[in-house]
Every structure is written in C-alpha cells, then in structure tokens.
Coordinates of C-alpha atoms and ligand atoms in Angstrom, one line a residue:
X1031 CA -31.6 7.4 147.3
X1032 CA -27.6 7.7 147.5
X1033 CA -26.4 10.4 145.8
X1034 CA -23.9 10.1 143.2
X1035 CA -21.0 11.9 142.0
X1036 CA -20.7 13.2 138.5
X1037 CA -17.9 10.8 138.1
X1038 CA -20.4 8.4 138.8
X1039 CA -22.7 8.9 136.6
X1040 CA -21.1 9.9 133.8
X1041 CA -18.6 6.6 132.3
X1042 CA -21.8 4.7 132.0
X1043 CA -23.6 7.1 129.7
X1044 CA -22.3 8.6 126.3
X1045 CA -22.7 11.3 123.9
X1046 CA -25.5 13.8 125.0
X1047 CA -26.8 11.4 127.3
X1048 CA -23.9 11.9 129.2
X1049 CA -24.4 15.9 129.3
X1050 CA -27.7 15.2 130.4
X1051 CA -27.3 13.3 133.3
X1052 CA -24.6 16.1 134.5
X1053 CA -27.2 18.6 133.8
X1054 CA -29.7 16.9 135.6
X1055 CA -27.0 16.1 138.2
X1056 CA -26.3 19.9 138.6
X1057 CA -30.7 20.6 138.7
X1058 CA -30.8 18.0 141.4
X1059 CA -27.8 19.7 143.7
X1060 CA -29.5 23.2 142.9
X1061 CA -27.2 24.4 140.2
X1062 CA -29.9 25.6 137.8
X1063 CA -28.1 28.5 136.3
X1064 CA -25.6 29.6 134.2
X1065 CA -23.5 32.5 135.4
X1066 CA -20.2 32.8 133.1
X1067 CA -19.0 30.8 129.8
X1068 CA -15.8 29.9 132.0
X1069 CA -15.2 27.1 135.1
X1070 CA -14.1 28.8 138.4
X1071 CA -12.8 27.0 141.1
X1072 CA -13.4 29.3 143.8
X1073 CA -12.0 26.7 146.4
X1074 CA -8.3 27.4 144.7
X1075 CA -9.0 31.3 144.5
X1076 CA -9.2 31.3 148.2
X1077 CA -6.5 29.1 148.8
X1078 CA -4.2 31.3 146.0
X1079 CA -5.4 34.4 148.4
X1080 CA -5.0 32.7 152.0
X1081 CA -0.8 31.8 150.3
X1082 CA -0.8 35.8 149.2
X1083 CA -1.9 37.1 152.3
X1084 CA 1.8 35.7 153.8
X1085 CA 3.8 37.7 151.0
X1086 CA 4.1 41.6 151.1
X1087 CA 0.9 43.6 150.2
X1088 CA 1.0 44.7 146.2
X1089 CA 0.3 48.9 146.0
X1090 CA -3.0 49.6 147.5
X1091 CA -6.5 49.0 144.9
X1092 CA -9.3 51.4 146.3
X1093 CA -12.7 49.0 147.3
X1094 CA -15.3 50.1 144.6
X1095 CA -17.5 52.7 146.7
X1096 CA -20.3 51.2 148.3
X1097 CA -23.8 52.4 147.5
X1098 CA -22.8 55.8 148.9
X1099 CA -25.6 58.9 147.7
X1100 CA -27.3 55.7 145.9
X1101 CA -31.2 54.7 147.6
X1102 CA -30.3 51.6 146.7
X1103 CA -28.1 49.4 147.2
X1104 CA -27.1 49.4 143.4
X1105 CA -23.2 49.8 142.6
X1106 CA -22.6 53.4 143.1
X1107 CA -22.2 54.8 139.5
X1108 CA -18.5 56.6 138.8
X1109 CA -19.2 60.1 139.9
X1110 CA -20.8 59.1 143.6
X1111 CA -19.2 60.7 146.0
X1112 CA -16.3 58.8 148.5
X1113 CA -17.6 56.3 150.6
X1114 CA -18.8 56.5 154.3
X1115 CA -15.6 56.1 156.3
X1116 CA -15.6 52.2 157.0
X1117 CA -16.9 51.1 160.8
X1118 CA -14.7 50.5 163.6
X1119 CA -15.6 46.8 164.1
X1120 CA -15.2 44.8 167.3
X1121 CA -12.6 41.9 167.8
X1122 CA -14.6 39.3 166.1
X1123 CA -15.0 35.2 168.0
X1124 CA -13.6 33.2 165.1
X1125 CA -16.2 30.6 164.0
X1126 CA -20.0 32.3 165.9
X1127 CA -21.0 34.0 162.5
X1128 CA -24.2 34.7 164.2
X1129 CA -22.2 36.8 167.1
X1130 CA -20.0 38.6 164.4
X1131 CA -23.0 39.8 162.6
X1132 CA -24.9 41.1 165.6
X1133 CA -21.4 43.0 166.2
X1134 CA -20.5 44.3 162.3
X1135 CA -24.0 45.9 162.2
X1136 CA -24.1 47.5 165.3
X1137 CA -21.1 49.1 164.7
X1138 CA -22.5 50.3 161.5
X1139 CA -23.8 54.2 161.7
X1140 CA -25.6 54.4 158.0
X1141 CA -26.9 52.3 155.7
X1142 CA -23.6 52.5 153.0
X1143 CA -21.8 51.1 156.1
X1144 CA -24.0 48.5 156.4
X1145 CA -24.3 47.7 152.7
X1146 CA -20.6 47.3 152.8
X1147 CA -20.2 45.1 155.4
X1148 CA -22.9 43.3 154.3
X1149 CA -20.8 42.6 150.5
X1150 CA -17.7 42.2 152.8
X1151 CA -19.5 39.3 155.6
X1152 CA -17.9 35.7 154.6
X1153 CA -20.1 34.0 157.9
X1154 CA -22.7 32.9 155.8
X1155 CA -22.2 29.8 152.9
X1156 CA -24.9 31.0 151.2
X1157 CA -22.7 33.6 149.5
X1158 CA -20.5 31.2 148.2
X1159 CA -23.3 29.9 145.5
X1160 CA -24.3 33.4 144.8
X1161 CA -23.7 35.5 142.3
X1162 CA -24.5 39.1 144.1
X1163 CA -25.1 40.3 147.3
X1164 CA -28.6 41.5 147.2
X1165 CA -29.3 43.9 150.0
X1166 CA -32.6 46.6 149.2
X1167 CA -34.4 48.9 146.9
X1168 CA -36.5 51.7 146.8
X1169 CA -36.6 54.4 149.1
X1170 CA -34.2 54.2 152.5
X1171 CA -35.9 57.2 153.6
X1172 CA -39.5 55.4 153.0
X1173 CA -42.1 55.2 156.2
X1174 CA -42.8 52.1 154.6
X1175 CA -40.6 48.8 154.6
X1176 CA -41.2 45.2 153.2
X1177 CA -39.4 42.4 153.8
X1178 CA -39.4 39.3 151.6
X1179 CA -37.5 35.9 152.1
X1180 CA -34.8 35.5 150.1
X1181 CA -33.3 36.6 146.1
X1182 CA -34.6 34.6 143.9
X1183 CA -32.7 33.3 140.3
X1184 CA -33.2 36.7 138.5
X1185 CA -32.7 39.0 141.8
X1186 CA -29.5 37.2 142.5
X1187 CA -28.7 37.8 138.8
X1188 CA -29.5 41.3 138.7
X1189 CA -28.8 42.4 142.7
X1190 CA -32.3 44.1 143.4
X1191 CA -34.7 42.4 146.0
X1192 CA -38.3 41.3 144.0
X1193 CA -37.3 41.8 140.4
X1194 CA -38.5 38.5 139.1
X1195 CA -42.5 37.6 138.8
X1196 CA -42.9 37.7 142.5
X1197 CA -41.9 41.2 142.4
X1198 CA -43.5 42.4 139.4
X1199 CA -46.9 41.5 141.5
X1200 CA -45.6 43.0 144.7
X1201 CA -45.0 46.4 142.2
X1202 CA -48.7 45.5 140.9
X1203 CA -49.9 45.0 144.9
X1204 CA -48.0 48.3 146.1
X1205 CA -49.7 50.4 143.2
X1206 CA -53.3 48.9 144.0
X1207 CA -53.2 50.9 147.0
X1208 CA -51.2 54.3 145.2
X1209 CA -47.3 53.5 146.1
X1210 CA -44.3 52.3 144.1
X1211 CA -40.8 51.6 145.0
X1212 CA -40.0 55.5 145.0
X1213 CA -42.5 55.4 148.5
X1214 CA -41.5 51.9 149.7
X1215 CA -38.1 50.4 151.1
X1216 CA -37.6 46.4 150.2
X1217 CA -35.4 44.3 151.3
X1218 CA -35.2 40.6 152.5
X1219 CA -34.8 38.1 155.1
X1220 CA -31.2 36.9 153.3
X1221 CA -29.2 39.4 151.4
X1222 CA -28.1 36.0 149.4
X1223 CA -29.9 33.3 147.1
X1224 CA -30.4 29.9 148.5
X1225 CA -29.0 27.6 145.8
X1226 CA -32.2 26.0 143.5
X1227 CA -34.6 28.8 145.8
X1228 CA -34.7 25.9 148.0
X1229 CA -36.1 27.8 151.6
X1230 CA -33.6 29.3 154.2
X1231 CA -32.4 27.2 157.3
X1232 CA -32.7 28.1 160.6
X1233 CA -28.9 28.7 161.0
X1234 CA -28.8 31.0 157.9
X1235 CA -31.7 33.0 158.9
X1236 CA -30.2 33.3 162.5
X1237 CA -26.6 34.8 161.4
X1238 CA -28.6 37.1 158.7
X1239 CA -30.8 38.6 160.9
X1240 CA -28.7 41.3 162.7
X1241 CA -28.2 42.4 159.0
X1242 CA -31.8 43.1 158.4
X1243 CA -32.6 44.5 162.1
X1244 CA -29.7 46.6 161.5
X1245 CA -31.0 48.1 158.3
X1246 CA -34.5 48.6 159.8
X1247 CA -32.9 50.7 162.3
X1248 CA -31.0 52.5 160.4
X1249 CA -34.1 53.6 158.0
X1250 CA -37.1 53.6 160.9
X1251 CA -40.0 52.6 158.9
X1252 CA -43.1 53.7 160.5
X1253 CA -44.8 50.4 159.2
X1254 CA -43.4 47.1 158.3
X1255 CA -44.8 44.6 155.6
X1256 CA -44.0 40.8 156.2
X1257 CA -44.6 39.3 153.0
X1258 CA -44.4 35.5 153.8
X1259 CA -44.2 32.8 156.3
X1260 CA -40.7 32.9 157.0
X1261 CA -40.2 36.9 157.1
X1262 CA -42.8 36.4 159.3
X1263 CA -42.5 34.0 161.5
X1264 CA -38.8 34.8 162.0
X1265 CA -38.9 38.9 162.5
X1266 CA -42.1 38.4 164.9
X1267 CA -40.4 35.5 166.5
X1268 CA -43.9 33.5 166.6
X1269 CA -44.5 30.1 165.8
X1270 CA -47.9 30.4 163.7
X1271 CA -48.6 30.1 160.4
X1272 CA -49.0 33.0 157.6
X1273 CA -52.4 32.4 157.1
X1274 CA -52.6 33.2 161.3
X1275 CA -50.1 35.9 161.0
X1276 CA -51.4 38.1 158.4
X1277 CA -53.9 40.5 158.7
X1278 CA -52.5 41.2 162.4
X1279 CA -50.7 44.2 163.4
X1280 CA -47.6 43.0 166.1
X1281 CA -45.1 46.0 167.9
X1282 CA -41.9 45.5 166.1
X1283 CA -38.9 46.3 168.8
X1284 CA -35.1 46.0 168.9
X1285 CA -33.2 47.1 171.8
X1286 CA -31.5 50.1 169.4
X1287 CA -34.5 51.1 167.3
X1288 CA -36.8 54.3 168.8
X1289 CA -39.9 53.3 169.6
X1290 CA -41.7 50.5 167.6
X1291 CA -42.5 49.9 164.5
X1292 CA -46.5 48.6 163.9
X1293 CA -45.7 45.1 161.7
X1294 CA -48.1 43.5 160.0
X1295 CA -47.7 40.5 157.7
X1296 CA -49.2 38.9 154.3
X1297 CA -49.0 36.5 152.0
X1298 CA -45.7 36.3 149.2
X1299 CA -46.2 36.9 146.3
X1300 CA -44.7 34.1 144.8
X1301 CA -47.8 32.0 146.6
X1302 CA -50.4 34.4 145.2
X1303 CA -49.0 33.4 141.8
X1304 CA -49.4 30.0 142.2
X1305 CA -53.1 30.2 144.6
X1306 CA -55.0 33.2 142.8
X1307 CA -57.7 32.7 145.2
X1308 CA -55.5 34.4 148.1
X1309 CA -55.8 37.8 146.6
X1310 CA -58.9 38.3 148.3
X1311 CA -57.9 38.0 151.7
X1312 CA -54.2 40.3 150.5
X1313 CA -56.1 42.8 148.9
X1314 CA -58.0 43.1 152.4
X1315 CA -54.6 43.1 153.9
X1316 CA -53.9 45.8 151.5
X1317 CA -56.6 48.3 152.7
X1318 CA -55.5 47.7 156.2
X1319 CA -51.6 48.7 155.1
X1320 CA -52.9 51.7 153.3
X1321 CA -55.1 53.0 156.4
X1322 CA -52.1 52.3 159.2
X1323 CA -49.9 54.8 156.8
X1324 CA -52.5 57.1 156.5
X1325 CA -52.6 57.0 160.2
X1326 CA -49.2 57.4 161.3
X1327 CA -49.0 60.4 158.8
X1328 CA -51.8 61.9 160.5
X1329 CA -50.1 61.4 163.6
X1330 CA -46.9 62.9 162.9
Ligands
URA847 N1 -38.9 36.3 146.8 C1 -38.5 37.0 147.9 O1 -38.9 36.7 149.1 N2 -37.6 38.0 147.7 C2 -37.2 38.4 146.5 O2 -36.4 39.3 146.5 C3 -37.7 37.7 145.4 C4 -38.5 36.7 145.6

C-alpha cells in the first residue's frame, strides 16, 4: 500500500470524517499520543538554534542539574546539590553515532555523568519523537539489575523505566520473590520510546548500547535480569530465542567492568500479560534469580 500524505487524504473527506482519517493517519505513522495542546515544529526550532549559534552567546543559563544525590534518574528536586563536574569528552567523528557513544560513556566517571550525557546525546532519532529521556530506577547501588527493551507510552510520559502494566507486573514478579525497586536497579535497552512501541532496529540498539554497558559498569550488579528477547539477545550477543535464553545463566563481561556479572534472562512482562500460561516457567526463573542472590551474598 502507498502511503499517503495528510494532504492527501484529507480534500476528499469532510467534517469529522476528515479528522478521522488524520487521526488514523497519525495511528498508522505511530503518532498515538498527545503530548501538548500546541503544534511544534521542532524542524524550525533547530534551524532558529543552528542561525543563533552564529550570533554572540546571550548571558550564561545554568543546565538544570542532572540527577545528582537522586537514585534515580528523576529530575533532581531544587535543593540537590551541584552537579558532577561534566566529562572531558573525546573529539567526536561527525556522523558514527555508534563510535561517539562508545566514547561519551567511557569518559563518563558516575552515573549523574552518564545520565547527562545521556539527556544531552542527539546520535539517536529516536529522541526526536520522544517526549523524555528515560534512563533508570531504583536503586544504583542494587546487586541486582534488570534490563527491559525500551519506554513504553506511559514511561516515556512519565520518565521512569516499567511504569506502565508491564511494570506494575515486573513490581508484582520482583515482590513474589521479597524485593522491590528500593533492592533492584532498572533500566532498558533504549533510554528512548520507539514511536507506536513498534520494536527497536538494529542500528538503534547498536548506538544505545555503550549507554547501557556504561551504566552497568558504573553500578556493578552482581546479577543481571534480561527480561525479553531483545535485552537478551542483544546484551548476550546470541542469536537464540527467549524461550532458549531464559532459564540460563551466561558471564556478562565488558572490557572496563571487574570481573563478570552472572546474567540470566526471562520472559517480558508485557508477553506474560498477553500469554498467562508463561508464568509458570518465570516463576521457576524466579526461584533461580532469588537463589543466585542468595549466593553471591553468601559469597561476599
Ligand atoms: N517495556 C520495557 O521493556 N521497558 C519499559 O520500561 C516498559 C515496558
């Protein structure tokens, strides 16, 4: 089917009918929400702000701080204290987004750093259609770390990772075996919402992924929870399915991390929603989660 423009559509229809085929013209292109009562064209914005960078600097506006004392990477609330002192960032190769990532986060020494530069990274298109950077929750200083796919509608609305249904099970999932978010680090794949939750390319996750290996360095889980195919696939670089993944336990390694991290994966939540019947073989996953922390806290 060829694709039509708005302005296609819309001279042959009238009245509501008219609205509706926009609507459904937005629906169809993955514009399925709402998110001021106002137009913005962004492309002029940029242009308006490439023009002003020529003319001389207006007095200096301090950055909002970055998540600074904040666990989370929720603004920082007025009376946080000053921001980590910014990164010293490499000379970056215009146009390899992947290669400017991998260099931004290693030259990031805590996780407001990263969280920063993370808010701050224009490699990735996906942030374009976003409406917030969603970057983690919980507890950085957590043993244990999860890692989802991507924000959904109401994570990208609200900036927290698994805040919609899918995460009101994974809260329900985490407290079945005695944790909440107070115990537990989460965090995703993409730190931005693909437009209509259609799933992440191969290119997106690519230039993403320093992000994320970044942040796992940075807080050293002992264990690490794959919830999903693509988490999983991508951050155990295997080819195989979830349903072979999970219930495995893989060494988790980057070049800067100490030691490795004992990865296991299971299914998302979002597919335990829609095929109950999985719950079985998660909750088993479950146990197995529970006993490796109880292990590595013996250990240590
Ligand atoms: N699904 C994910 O993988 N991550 C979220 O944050 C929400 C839904």
């Amino acid at each position: 089917m060829r694709w039509g423009s708005a302005s296609d559509i819309l001279p042959a229809m009238g009245g509501d009918g008219a609205i509706r085929a926009l609507l459904d013209w937005y629906a169809l292109a993955g514009v399925d929400q709402a998110i001021g009562d106002a137009p913005r064209d962004r492309y002029r914005e940029a242009a308006v702000a490439a023009a002003a960078k020529d003319e001389p600097a207006p007095a200096a506006t301090p950055e909002p701080a970055p998540a600074a004392a904040a666990m989370t990477a929720r603004e920082a609330p007025p009376s946080a204290p000053p921001p980590a002192a910014p990164p010293v960032l490499p000379a970056l190769a215009p146009g390899d987004a992947t290669w400017s990532a991998q260099e931004i986060a290693a030259a990031c020494t805590s996780l407001d750093q990263l969280v920063a530069v993370v808010r701050a990274f224009e490699g990735c298109a996906l942030k374009r259609t976003a409406t917030n950077t969603v970057i983690g929750d919980g507890n950085p200083q957590a043993r244990l770390m999860i890692v989802g796919e991507a924000p959904g509608a109401e994570e990208d609305r609200q900036g927290l990772p698994f805040v919609g249904p899918a995460g009101r099970l994974l809260d329900r999932m985490l407290a079945a075996i005695g944790l909440d978010r107070s115990a537990v680090y989460i965090t995703n794949m993409l730190p931005w919402r693909p437009p209509g939750n259609r799933s992440p390319t191969a290119e997106e996750l690519a230039i993403c992924q320093p992000f994320l290996e970044r942040q796992i360095e940075l807080i050293q889980p002992r264990t690490l929870v794959l919830v999903g195919g693509i988490a999983a696939k991508a951050l155990l670089n295997r080819r195989e399915g979830i349903t072979r993944l999970r219930g495995q336990w893989f060494p988790f390694a980057t070049p800067r991390l100490e030691g490795t991290v004992q990865a296991t994966a299971t299914f998302h939540p979002a597919y335990l929603l829609r095929t109950p019947s999985a719950k079985r073989e998660v909750w088993r996953d479950l146990l197995a989660i529970d006993e490796k922390i109880r292990e590595a806290e013996t250990a240590s």
